[in-house]
């Protein structure tokens, strides 16, 4: 993939991994549209990279996903890359305790329903472009769940599965289907300070760009690269180590 001369929609592009990719696509000469719920966060991103185009929206809402698709396909008919990056990570009480189901539903709607639905909405549009791509951001936890975040990990495992099917179904079309599998990266995911131990954002974003430019369809980094390639036996061992 060439990072220049694209029109890209990056969900959750106002912060973290989404913003790091947005600035790299933009600096390479692509037009980049970012969306997210917090208008002030999108505006902060625009101060960092003034060329970004902002669309505030809540992707956990089905009707807002339809509105986003209508607006983007009308205003940017040349859009050729969709990056499904938006995500949330909750830390619910143990599953033996009472649960706030609405929070689990919100996580499923944001991390899984939104990328599935947006992919389905944009496929007819992307089929009209000469080169196009859907890039889904999953997680190393798709392969190796941290049991105390059971729902988050399940959404990412399902997104990995959906991405494999999508890639297979679209294999005879011009749409490339790519899965970016981050390890722990230093962002504010789940709240400030929870991911400070992670890989530096710039290191991970540069690594991602390198793989996109090389045309790779699935890649991780460090722990997530190990997890994605591990045998079932190795996964069992790693799972027990992580969930002591
Ligand atoms: N950081 C890590 O360690 C790590 C590891 C593996 C995978 N990932 C994945 O990488 C992706 C990016 O996360 P990040 O680490 O960069 O964290 P982040 O900075 O919190 O980014 C998440 C983005 O998603 C947006 N978002 C959340 N809910 C949304 C909704 N309902 N509608 C629209 N936008 C929404 C957020 O903006 P608003 O809050 O303004 O809506 C935010 O800009 C996520 O899918 C995450 O699961 C991260």
Short mmCIF file of C-alpha atoms and ligand atoms in Angstrom, two decimals:
data_model
loop_
_atom_site.label_atom_id
_atom_site.label_comp_id
_atom_site.label_asym_id
_atom_site.label_seq_id
_atom_site.Cartn_x
_atom_site.Cartn_y
_atom_site.Cartn_z
CA UNK A 1 0.00 0.00 0.00
CA UNK A 2 1.17 3.48 -0.84
CA UNK A 3 0.41 5.91 2.02
CA UNK A 4 0.07 8.82 -0.43
CA UNK A 5 -2.92 9.83 -2.56
CA UNK A 6 -5.64 8.05 -0.60
CA UNK A 7 -8.78 9.31 1.07
CA UNK A 8 -8.97 7.58 4.43
CA UNK A 9 -11.62 7.37 7.14
CA UNK A 10 -10.10 6.49 10.54
CA UNK A 11 -12.57 5.74 13.30
CA UNK A 12 -11.29 6.82 16.71
CA UNK A 13 -8.69 8.92 14.88
CA UNK A 14 -8.72 11.68 17.51
CA UNK A 15 -6.27 9.95 19.85
CA UNK A 16 -3.80 7.09 20.33
CA UNK A 17 -3.14 4.61 17.53
CA UNK A 18 -5.81 6.18 15.28
CA UNK A 19 -4.26 9.65 15.52
CA UNK A 20 -0.74 8.29 15.02
CA UNK A 21 -1.89 6.62 11.78
CA UNK A 22 -3.92 9.68 10.76
CA UNK A 23 -0.87 11.96 10.96
CA UNK A 24 1.27 9.48 9.03
CA UNK A 25 -1.28 9.10 6.19
CA UNK A 26 -1.81 12.87 6.13
CA UNK A 27 1.92 13.74 6.07
CA UNK A 28 2.40 11.22 3.25
CA UNK A 29 -0.15 13.12 1.15
CA UNK A 30 -3.50 11.44 1.81
CA UNK A 31 -6.75 13.16 2.76
CA UNK A 32 -7.76 11.93 6.22
CA UNK A 33 -11.15 12.06 7.91
CA UNK A 34 -11.28 11.16 11.60
CA UNK A 35 -14.28 10.51 13.81
CA UNK A 36 -14.90 10.07 17.53
CA UNK A 37 -17.42 11.03 20.21
CA UNK A 38 -15.50 13.89 21.88
CA UNK A 39 -15.47 17.01 19.73
CA UNK A 40 -12.73 18.59 21.89
CA UNK A 41 -10.49 15.55 21.35
CA UNK A 42 -10.98 15.79 17.57
CA UNK A 43 -10.14 19.50 17.72
CA UNK A 44 -7.00 18.76 19.74
CA UNK A 45 -6.01 16.27 17.01
CA UNK A 46 -6.54 18.96 14.37
CA UNK A 47 -4.21 21.31 16.25
CA UNK A 48 -1.57 18.58 15.93
CA UNK A 49 -2.34 17.91 12.24
CA UNK A 50 -4.34 20.82 10.72
CA UNK A 51 -5.25 18.96 7.49
CA UNK A 52 -7.46 16.44 9.32
CA UNK A 53 -11.20 16.54 8.58
CA UNK A 54 -13.37 16.01 11.67
CA UNK A 55 -16.69 14.22 12.02
CA UNK A 56 -17.97 13.83 15.60
CA UNK A 57 -20.11 10.70 15.96
CA UNK A 58 -20.88 7.80 18.29
CA UNK A 59 -20.26 4.54 16.45
CA UNK A 60 -22.02 2.44 19.07
CA UNK A 61 -25.26 3.81 17.58
CA UNK A 62 -26.53 2.06 14.44
CA UNK A 63 -28.23 5.21 13.15
CA UNK A 64 -25.04 7.29 13.63
CA UNK A 65 -23.13 4.69 11.61
CA UNK A 66 -25.65 5.10 8.77
CA UNK A 67 -25.35 8.90 9.01
CA UNK A 68 -21.54 8.70 8.96
CA UNK A 69 -21.59 6.45 5.89
CA UNK A 70 -24.05 8.71 4.00
CA UNK A 71 -22.05 11.85 4.76
CA UNK A 72 -18.64 10.38 3.96
CA UNK A 73 -19.72 8.65 0.74
CA UNK A 74 -21.50 11.84 -0.43
CA UNK A 75 -18.74 14.33 0.48
CA UNK A 76 -15.75 12.10 -0.30
CA UNK A 77 -16.75 9.89 -3.24
CA UNK A 78 -13.06 9.07 -3.76
CA UNK A 79 -12.72 7.53 -0.24
CA UNK A 80 -10.73 4.32 -0.68
CA UNK A 81 -9.55 3.27 2.82
CA UNK A 82 -11.64 2.52 5.90
CA UNK A 83 -9.69 2.01 9.14
CA UNK A 84 -11.85 0.48 11.85
CA UNK A 85 -9.79 1.54 14.85
CA UNK A 86 -12.24 2.95 17.45
CA UNK A 87 -12.47 0.84 20.58
CA UNK A 88 -13.10 0.95 24.29
CA UNK A 89 -11.79 -1.26 27.07
CA UNK A 90 -13.75 -1.72 30.28
CA UNK A 91 -12.55 -3.29 33.50
CA UNK A 92 -15.71 -4.86 34.89
CA UNK A 93 -16.04 -6.66 38.22
CA UNK A 94 -15.34 -10.43 38.25
CA UNK A 95 -17.97 -12.46 36.43
CA UNK A 96 -19.03 -13.94 39.78
CA UNK A 97 -20.25 -10.42 40.75
CA UNK A 98 -23.30 -8.46 39.56
CA UNK A 99 -22.68 -6.82 36.17
CA UNK A 100 -23.70 -3.59 34.49
CA UNK A 101 -24.82 -5.18 31.20
CA UNK A 102 -25.13 -1.83 29.46
CA UNK A 103 -21.34 -1.38 29.74
CA UNK A 104 -20.70 -4.79 28.19
CA UNK A 105 -23.17 -3.98 25.40
CA UNK A 106 -21.40 -0.66 24.74
CA UNK A 107 -18.09 -2.50 24.39
CA UNK A 108 -19.60 -5.06 21.99
CA UNK A 109 -21.31 -2.32 19.95
CA UNK A 110 -18.14 -0.20 19.67
CA UNK A 111 -15.48 -2.88 19.22
CA UNK A 112 -17.40 -5.42 17.15
CA UNK A 113 -20.75 -4.21 15.76
CA UNK A 114 -19.30 -0.93 14.47
CA UNK A 115 -16.42 -2.40 12.42
CA UNK A 116 -18.68 -5.17 11.07
CA UNK A 117 -21.46 -2.76 10.14
CA UNK A 118 -19.15 -0.06 8.69
CA UNK A 119 -17.40 -2.71 6.58
CA UNK A 120 -20.76 -3.85 5.20
CA UNK A 121 -21.90 -0.26 4.54
CA UNK A 122 -18.65 0.74 2.79
CA UNK A 123 -18.00 -2.38 0.68
CA UNK A 124 -20.17 -1.24 -2.30
CA UNK A 125 -18.45 2.16 -2.17
CA UNK A 126 -14.94 0.67 -1.92
CA UNK A 127 -15.66 -1.70 -4.81
CA UNK A 128 -15.93 1.33 -7.10
CA UNK A 129 -12.34 2.44 -6.37
CA UNK A 130 -9.28 1.25 -8.27
CA UNK A 131 -7.44 0.30 -5.09
CA UNK A 132 -9.07 0.14 -1.70
CA UNK A 133 -8.69 -1.38 1.74
CA UNK A 134 -10.46 -2.14 5.00
CA UNK A 135 -8.03 -2.13 7.92
CA UNK A 136 -9.31 -3.58 11.19
CA UNK A 137 -7.46 -2.93 14.45
CA UNK A 138 -7.90 -5.98 16.69
CA UNK A 139 -5.56 -6.89 19.58
CA UNK A 140 -3.09 -9.50 20.78
CA UNK A 141 -5.83 -10.24 23.34
CA UNK A 142 -7.88 -11.71 20.45
CA UNK A 143 -5.54 -14.71 20.65
CA UNK A 144 -4.67 -14.65 24.36
CA UNK A 145 -7.48 -13.33 26.56
CA UNK A 146 -6.86 -11.58 29.84
CA UNK A 147 -9.71 -13.23 31.70
CA UNK A 148 -10.57 -10.17 33.81
CA UNK A 149 -11.46 -8.35 30.57
CA UNK A 150 -13.50 -11.22 29.14
CA UNK A 151 -15.87 -9.11 27.05
CA UNK A 152 -13.16 -6.87 25.56
CA UNK A 153 -11.10 -9.93 24.58
CA UNK A 154 -14.16 -11.68 23.12
CA UNK A 155 -14.94 -8.65 20.91
CA UNK A 156 -11.37 -8.69 19.58
CA UNK A 157 -11.39 -12.48 18.98
CA UNK A 158 -14.66 -12.05 17.06
CA UNK A 159 -13.22 -9.13 15.07
CA UNK A 160 -10.25 -11.33 14.12
CA UNK A 161 -12.64 -14.06 12.97
CA UNK A 162 -14.80 -11.59 11.01
CA UNK A 163 -11.69 -10.11 9.36
CA UNK A 164 -10.58 -13.56 8.16
CA UNK A 165 -14.01 -14.20 6.60
CA UNK A 166 -14.14 -10.73 5.10
CA UNK A 167 -10.69 -11.18 3.55
CA UNK A 168 -11.71 -14.51 2.07
CA UNK A 169 -15.01 -13.21 0.68
CA UNK A 170 -13.33 -10.14 -0.85
CA UNK A 171 -10.28 -12.01 -2.16
CA UNK A 172 -11.44 -11.70 -5.78
CA UNK A 173 -12.19 -7.97 -5.47
CA UNK A 174 -9.82 -4.98 -5.40
CA UNK A 175 -10.49 -4.46 -1.66
CA UNK A 176 -7.56 -5.57 0.50
CA UNK A 177 -8.54 -6.65 4.03
CA UNK A 178 -5.82 -6.00 6.61
CA UNK A 179 -5.68 -6.79 10.33
CA UNK A 180 -3.41 -4.74 12.59
CA UNK A 181 -2.87 -6.60 15.87
CA UNK A 182 -1.41 -4.26 18.50
CA UNK A 183 0.29 -5.51 21.67
CA UNK A 184 0.01 -3.23 24.73
CA UNK A 185 0.71 0.27 23.36
CA UNK A 186 1.16 3.40 25.48
CA UNK A 187 -2.19 5.19 24.92
CA UNK A 188 -5.09 6.27 27.15
CA UNK A 189 -7.18 3.20 26.23
CA UNK A 190 -9.44 2.34 29.18
CA UNK A 191 -8.30 5.46 31.09
CA UNK A 192 -5.15 7.47 31.68
CA UNK A 193 -2.18 5.57 33.05
CA UNK A 194 -3.47 2.03 32.40
CA UNK A 195 -1.22 1.41 29.37
CA UNK A 196 1.89 3.37 30.35
CA UNK A 197 3.93 0.16 30.33
CA UNK A 198 3.13 -0.47 26.69
CA UNK A 199 5.18 -0.09 23.51
CA UNK A 200 5.71 3.54 22.50
CA UNK A 201 2.98 4.82 20.20
CA UNK A 202 5.47 6.13 17.63
CA UNK A 203 7.35 2.83 17.52
CA UNK A 204 4.13 0.91 16.98
CA UNK A 205 2.76 3.37 14.39
CA UNK A 206 6.04 3.30 12.41
CA UNK A 207 6.01 -0.50 12.56
CA UNK A 208 2.41 -0.50 11.27
CA UNK A 209 3.25 1.84 8.38
CA UNK A 210 6.21 -0.37 7.41
CA UNK A 211 3.94 -3.44 7.19
CA UNK A 212 1.21 -1.54 5.32
CA UNK A 213 3.77 -0.33 2.79
CA UNK A 214 5.09 -3.89 2.42
CA UNK A 215 1.56 -5.10 1.58
CA UNK A 216 1.23 -7.40 4.62
CA UNK A 217 -2.33 -8.44 5.41
CA UNK A 218 -1.94 -9.43 9.08
CA UNK A 219 0.72 -8.45 11.56
CA UNK A 220 1.40 -7.91 15.24
CA UNK A 221 4.37 -6.65 17.24
CA UNK A 222 6.25 -8.34 20.08
CA UNK A 223 3.75 -10.16 22.29
CA UNK A 224 0.91 -9.95 19.75
CA UNK A 225 3.13 -11.23 16.92
CA UNK A 226 4.10 -14.18 19.15
CA UNK A 227 0.45 -14.81 20.06
CA UNK A 228 -0.86 -14.66 16.50
CA UNK A 229 1.69 -17.28 15.39
CA UNK A 230 1.62 -19.53 18.49
CA UNK A 231 0.52 -23.17 18.46
CA UNK A 232 -2.45 -24.19 20.60
CA UNK A 233 -0.02 -25.67 23.14
CA UNK A 234 1.99 -22.43 23.30
CA UNK A 235 -1.22 -20.41 23.62
CA UNK A 236 -2.34 -22.52 26.58
CA UNK A 237 0.98 -21.97 28.30
CA UNK A 238 1.00 -18.22 27.61
CA UNK A 239 -2.65 -17.93 28.73
CA UNK A 240 -1.84 -19.52 32.10
CA UNK A 241 1.19 -17.23 32.51
CA UNK A 242 -0.89 -14.12 31.81
CA UNK A 243 -3.82 -15.08 34.02
CA UNK A 244 -2.05 -16.16 37.24
N1 LIG B 1 -3.41 0.64 23.47
C1 LIG B 1 -3.34 -0.67 23.48
O1 LIG B 1 -2.63 -1.24 24.34
C2 LIG B 1 -4.12 -1.51 22.52
C3 LIG B 1 -3.80 -2.87 22.41
C4 LIG B 1 -4.51 -3.65 21.50
C5 LIG B 1 -5.50 -3.09 20.74
N2 LIG B 1 -5.80 -1.77 20.85
C6 LIG B 1 -6.89 -1.23 20.04
O2 LIG B 1 -6.44 -0.11 19.32
C7 LIG B 1 -7.56 0.73 19.04
C8 LIG B 1 -7.21 2.17 19.38
O3 LIG B 1 -7.07 2.29 20.78
P1 LIG B 1 -5.98 3.24 21.48
O4 LIG B 1 -5.09 2.39 22.28
O5 LIG B 1 -5.41 4.15 20.49
O6 LIG B 1 -6.88 4.01 22.56
P2 LIG B 1 -7.61 5.42 22.51
O7 LIG B 1 -6.61 6.51 22.41
O8 LIG B 1 -8.55 5.42 23.66
O9 LIG B 1 -8.40 5.39 21.13
C9 LIG B 1 -9.71 4.91 20.98
C10 LIG B 1 -10.46 5.89 20.12
O10 LIG B 1 -11.77 5.37 19.83
C11 LIG B 1 -12.71 6.40 19.95
N3 LIG B 1 -14.01 5.83 20.30
C12 LIG B 1 -14.32 5.07 21.38
N4 LIG B 1 -15.62 4.78 21.39
C13 LIG B 1 -16.16 5.37 20.29
C14 LIG B 1 -17.47 5.43 19.76
N5 LIG B 1 -18.51 4.84 20.36
N6 LIG B 1 -17.66 6.12 18.61
C15 LIG B 1 -16.63 6.74 18.00
N7 LIG B 1 -15.37 6.71 18.45
C16 LIG B 1 -15.13 6.03 19.59
C17 LIG B 1 -12.17 7.30 21.07
O11 LIG B 1 -12.63 8.64 20.94
P3 LIG B 1 -13.88 9.17 21.83
O12 LIG B 1 -13.65 8.68 23.23
O13 LIG B 1 -13.80 10.65 21.68
O14 LIG B 1 -15.09 8.59 21.19
C18 LIG B 1 -10.66 7.23 20.83
O15 LIG B 1 -10.23 8.28 19.98
C19 LIG B 1 -8.74 0.18 19.83
O16 LIG B 1 -9.57 -0.59 18.99
C20 LIG B 1 -8.06 -0.72 20.85
O17 LIG B 1 -8.90 -1.77 21.29
C21 LIG B 1 -5.12 -0.95 21.71
#
